[in-house]
Tab-separated table of C-alpha atoms in Angstrom:
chain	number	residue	atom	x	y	z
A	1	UNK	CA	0.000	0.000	0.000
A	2	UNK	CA	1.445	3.173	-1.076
A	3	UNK	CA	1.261	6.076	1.177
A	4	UNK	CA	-1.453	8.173	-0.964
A	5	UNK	CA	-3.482	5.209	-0.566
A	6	UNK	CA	-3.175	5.178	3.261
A	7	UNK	CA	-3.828	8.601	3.215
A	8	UNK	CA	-6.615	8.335	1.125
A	9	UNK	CA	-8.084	5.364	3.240
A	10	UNK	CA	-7.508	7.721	6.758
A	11	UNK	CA	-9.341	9.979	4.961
A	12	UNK	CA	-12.263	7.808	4.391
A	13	UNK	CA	-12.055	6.069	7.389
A	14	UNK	CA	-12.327	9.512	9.542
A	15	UNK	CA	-15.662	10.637	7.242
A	16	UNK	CA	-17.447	7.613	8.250
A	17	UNK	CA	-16.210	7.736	11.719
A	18	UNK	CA	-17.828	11.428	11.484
A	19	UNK	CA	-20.906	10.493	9.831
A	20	UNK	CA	-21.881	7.290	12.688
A	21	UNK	CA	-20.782	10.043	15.463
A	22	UNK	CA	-22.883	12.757	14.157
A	23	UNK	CA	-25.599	14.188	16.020
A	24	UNK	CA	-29.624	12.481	15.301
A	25	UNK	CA	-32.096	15.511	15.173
A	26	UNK	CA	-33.602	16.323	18.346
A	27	UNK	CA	-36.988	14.632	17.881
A	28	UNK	CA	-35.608	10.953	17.157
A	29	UNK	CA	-34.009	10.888	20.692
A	30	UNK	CA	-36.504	9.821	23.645
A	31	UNK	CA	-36.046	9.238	27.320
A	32	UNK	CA	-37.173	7.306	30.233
A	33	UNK	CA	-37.218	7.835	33.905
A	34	UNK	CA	-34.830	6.231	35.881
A	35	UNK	CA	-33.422	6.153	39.371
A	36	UNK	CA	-36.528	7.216	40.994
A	37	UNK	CA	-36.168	9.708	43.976
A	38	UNK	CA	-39.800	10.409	45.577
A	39	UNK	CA	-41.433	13.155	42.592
A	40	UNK	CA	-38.368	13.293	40.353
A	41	UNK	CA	-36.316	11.136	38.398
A	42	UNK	CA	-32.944	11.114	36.335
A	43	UNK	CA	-34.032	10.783	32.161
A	44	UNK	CA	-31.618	8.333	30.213
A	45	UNK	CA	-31.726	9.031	26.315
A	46	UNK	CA	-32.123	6.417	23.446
A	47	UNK	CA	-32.722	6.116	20.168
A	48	UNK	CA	-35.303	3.308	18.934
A	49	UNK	CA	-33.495	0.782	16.832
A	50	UNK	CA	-35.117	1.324	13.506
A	51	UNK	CA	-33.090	5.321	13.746
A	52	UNK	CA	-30.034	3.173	14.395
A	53	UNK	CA	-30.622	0.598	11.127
A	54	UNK	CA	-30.955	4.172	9.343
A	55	UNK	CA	-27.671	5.344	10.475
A	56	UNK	CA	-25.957	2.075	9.475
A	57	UNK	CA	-27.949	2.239	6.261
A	58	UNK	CA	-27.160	5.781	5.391
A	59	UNK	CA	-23.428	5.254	6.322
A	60	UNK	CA	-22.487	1.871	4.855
A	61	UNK	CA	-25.449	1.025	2.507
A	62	UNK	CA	-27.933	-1.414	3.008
A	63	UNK	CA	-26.191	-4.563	1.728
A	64	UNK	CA	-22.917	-4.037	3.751
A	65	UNK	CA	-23.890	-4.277	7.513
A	66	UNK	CA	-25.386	-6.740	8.968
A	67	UNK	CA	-26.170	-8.931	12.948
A	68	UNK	CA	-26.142	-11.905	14.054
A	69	UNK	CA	-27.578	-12.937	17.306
A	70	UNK	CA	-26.908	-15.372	20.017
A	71	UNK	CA	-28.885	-16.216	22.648
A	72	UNK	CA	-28.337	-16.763	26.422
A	73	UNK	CA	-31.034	-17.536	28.623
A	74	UNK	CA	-32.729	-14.165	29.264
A	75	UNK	CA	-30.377	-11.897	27.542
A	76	UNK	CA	-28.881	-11.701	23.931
A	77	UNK	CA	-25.253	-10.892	22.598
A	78	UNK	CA	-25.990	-8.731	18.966
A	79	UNK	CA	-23.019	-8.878	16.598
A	80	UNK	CA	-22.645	-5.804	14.051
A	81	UNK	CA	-20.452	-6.176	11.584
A	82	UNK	CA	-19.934	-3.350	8.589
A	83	UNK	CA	-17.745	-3.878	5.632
A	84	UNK	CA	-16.177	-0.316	4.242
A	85	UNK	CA	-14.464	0.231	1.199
A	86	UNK	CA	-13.541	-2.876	0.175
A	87	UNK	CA	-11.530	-3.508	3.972
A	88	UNK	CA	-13.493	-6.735	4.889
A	89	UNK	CA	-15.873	-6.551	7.746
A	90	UNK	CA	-15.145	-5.079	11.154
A	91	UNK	CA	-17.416	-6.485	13.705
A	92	UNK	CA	-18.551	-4.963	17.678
A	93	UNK	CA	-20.495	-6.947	20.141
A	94	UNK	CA	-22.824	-5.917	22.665
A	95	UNK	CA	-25.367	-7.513	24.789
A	96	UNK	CA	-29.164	-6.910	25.161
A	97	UNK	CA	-31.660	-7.780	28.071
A	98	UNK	CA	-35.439	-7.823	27.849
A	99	UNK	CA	-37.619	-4.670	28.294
A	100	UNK	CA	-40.095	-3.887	30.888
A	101	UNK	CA	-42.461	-3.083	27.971
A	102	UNK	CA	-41.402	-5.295	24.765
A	103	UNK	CA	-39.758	-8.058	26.475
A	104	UNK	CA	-38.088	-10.244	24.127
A	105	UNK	CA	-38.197	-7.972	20.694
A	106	UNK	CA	-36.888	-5.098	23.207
A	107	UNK	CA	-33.970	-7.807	24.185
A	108	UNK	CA	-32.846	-7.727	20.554
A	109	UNK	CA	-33.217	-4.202	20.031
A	110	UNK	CA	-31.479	-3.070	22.780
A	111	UNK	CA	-28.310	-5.293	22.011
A	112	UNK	CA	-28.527	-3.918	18.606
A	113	UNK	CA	-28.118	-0.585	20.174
A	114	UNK	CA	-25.299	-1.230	22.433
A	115	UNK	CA	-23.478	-2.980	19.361
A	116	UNK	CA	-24.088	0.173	17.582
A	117	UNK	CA	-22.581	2.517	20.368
A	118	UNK	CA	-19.157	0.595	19.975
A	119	UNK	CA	-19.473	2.154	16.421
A	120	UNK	CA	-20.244	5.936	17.897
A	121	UNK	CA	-23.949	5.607	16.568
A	122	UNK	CA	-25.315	7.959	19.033
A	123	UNK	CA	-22.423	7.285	21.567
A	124	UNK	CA	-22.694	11.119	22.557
A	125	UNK	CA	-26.457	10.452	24.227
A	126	UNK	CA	-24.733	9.039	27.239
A	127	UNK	CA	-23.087	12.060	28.060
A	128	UNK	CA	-24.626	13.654	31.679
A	129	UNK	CA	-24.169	16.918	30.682
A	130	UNK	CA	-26.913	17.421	28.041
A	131	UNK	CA	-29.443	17.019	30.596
A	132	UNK	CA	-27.101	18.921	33.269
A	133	UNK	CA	-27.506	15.975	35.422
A	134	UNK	CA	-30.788	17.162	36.567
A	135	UNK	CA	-33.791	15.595	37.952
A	136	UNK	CA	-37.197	15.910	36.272
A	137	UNK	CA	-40.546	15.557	38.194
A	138	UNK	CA	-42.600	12.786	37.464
A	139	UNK	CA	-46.332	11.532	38.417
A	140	UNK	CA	-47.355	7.791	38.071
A	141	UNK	CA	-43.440	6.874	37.291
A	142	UNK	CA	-43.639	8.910	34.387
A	143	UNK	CA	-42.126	12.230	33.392
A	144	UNK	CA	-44.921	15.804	33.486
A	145	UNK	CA	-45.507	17.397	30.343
A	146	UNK	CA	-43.205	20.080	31.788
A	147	UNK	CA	-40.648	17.699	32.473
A	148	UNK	CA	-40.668	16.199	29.194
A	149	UNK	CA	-41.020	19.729	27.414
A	150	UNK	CA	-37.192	20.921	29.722
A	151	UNK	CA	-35.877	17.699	28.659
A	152	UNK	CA	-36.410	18.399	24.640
A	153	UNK	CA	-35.217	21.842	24.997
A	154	UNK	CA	-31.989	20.626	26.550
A	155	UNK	CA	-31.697	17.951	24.107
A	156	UNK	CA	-32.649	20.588	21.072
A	157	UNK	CA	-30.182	23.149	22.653
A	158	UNK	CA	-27.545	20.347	23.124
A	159	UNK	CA	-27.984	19.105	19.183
A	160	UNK	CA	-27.962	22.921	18.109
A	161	UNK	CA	-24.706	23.835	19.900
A	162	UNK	CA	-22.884	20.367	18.538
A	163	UNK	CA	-24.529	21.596	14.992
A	164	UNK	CA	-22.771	24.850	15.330
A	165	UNK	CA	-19.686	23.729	16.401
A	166	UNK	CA	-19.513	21.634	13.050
A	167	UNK	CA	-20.147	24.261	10.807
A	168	UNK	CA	-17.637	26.516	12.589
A	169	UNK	CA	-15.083	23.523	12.224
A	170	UNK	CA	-16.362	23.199	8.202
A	171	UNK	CA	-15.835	27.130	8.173
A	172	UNK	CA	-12.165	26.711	9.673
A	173	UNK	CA	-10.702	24.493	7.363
A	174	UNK	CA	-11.724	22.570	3.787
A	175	UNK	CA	-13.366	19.526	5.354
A	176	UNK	CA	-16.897	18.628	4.666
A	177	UNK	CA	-18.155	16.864	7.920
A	178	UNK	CA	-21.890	15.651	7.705
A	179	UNK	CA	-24.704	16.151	10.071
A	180	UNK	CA	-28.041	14.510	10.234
A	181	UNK	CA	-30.094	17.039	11.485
């Protein structure tokens, strides 16, 4: 391999890196309450799987990623593998366990996620400070309209900043970096 070629490949290899980090617009990201504490709760952020087969799609194409799944007991292990310019297939395991609300089907979605993470698809959701490690208030175990209304507009401001960061980083220099929002 000469060394235009490995440049060339870098290159590539750093777009799509880019391109399964980049942000998902603010209303394909949802939350759920956790770690209860009397009338308010933490939120965790997700994406539901079919925004993450999107990704993968948009990224690599649809005929060059794909899972396999293995099963153990009452969890599942979801391996992703993508093939990129002509490098063979890269593969990242995660695993999944059932949901409190789709049980099985959530088992395989969620491990289908967390493979997906090891990529950077939506990697950046974990990350306490969009929410500013707040707690929201909740009735029934579920978040108040004005709890769920703070936690888009934190989300929304958080994808807006990251989307204006970008463009001052395309402004700065010659790269084209690509956001989905």
């Amino acid at each position: 391999m000469t060394a235009k070629t490995e440049e060339a490949d870098s290159a590539d290899f750093e777009f799509v890196e880019k391109q399964l980090k980049a942000p998902f617009s603010p209303n394909k990201i949802k939350w759920r309450a956790s770690n209860f504490n009397g009338n308010k709760s933490s939120a965790l952020l997700y994406l539901d799987a079919r925004d993450v087969m999107d990704r993968l799609d948009e990224v690599f194409g649809i005929g060059r990623w794909m899972t396999d799944y293995t099963d153990l007991e009452t969890r599942c292990v979801c391996k992703l593998s993508v093939s990129f310019n002509g490098w063979g297939w890269t593969h990242k395991s995660d695993v999944g366990t059932q949901s409190t609300f789709e049980g099985e089907k959530g088992m395989y979605s969620d491990a289908l996620k967390r493979a997906a993470v090891q990529f950077g698809v939506g990697r950046y959701l974990y990350d306490d400070d969009i929410l500013e490690n707040k707690s929201f208030a909740i009735s029934n175990k579920r978040f108040t309209k004005e709890a769920g209304d703070e936690i888009y507009k934190l989300v929304e401001l958080h994808c807006w900043l990251f989307f204006r960061l970008l463009q001052t980083l395309r402004n700065s220099s010659n790269t084209t970096l690509i956001t989905r929002m």
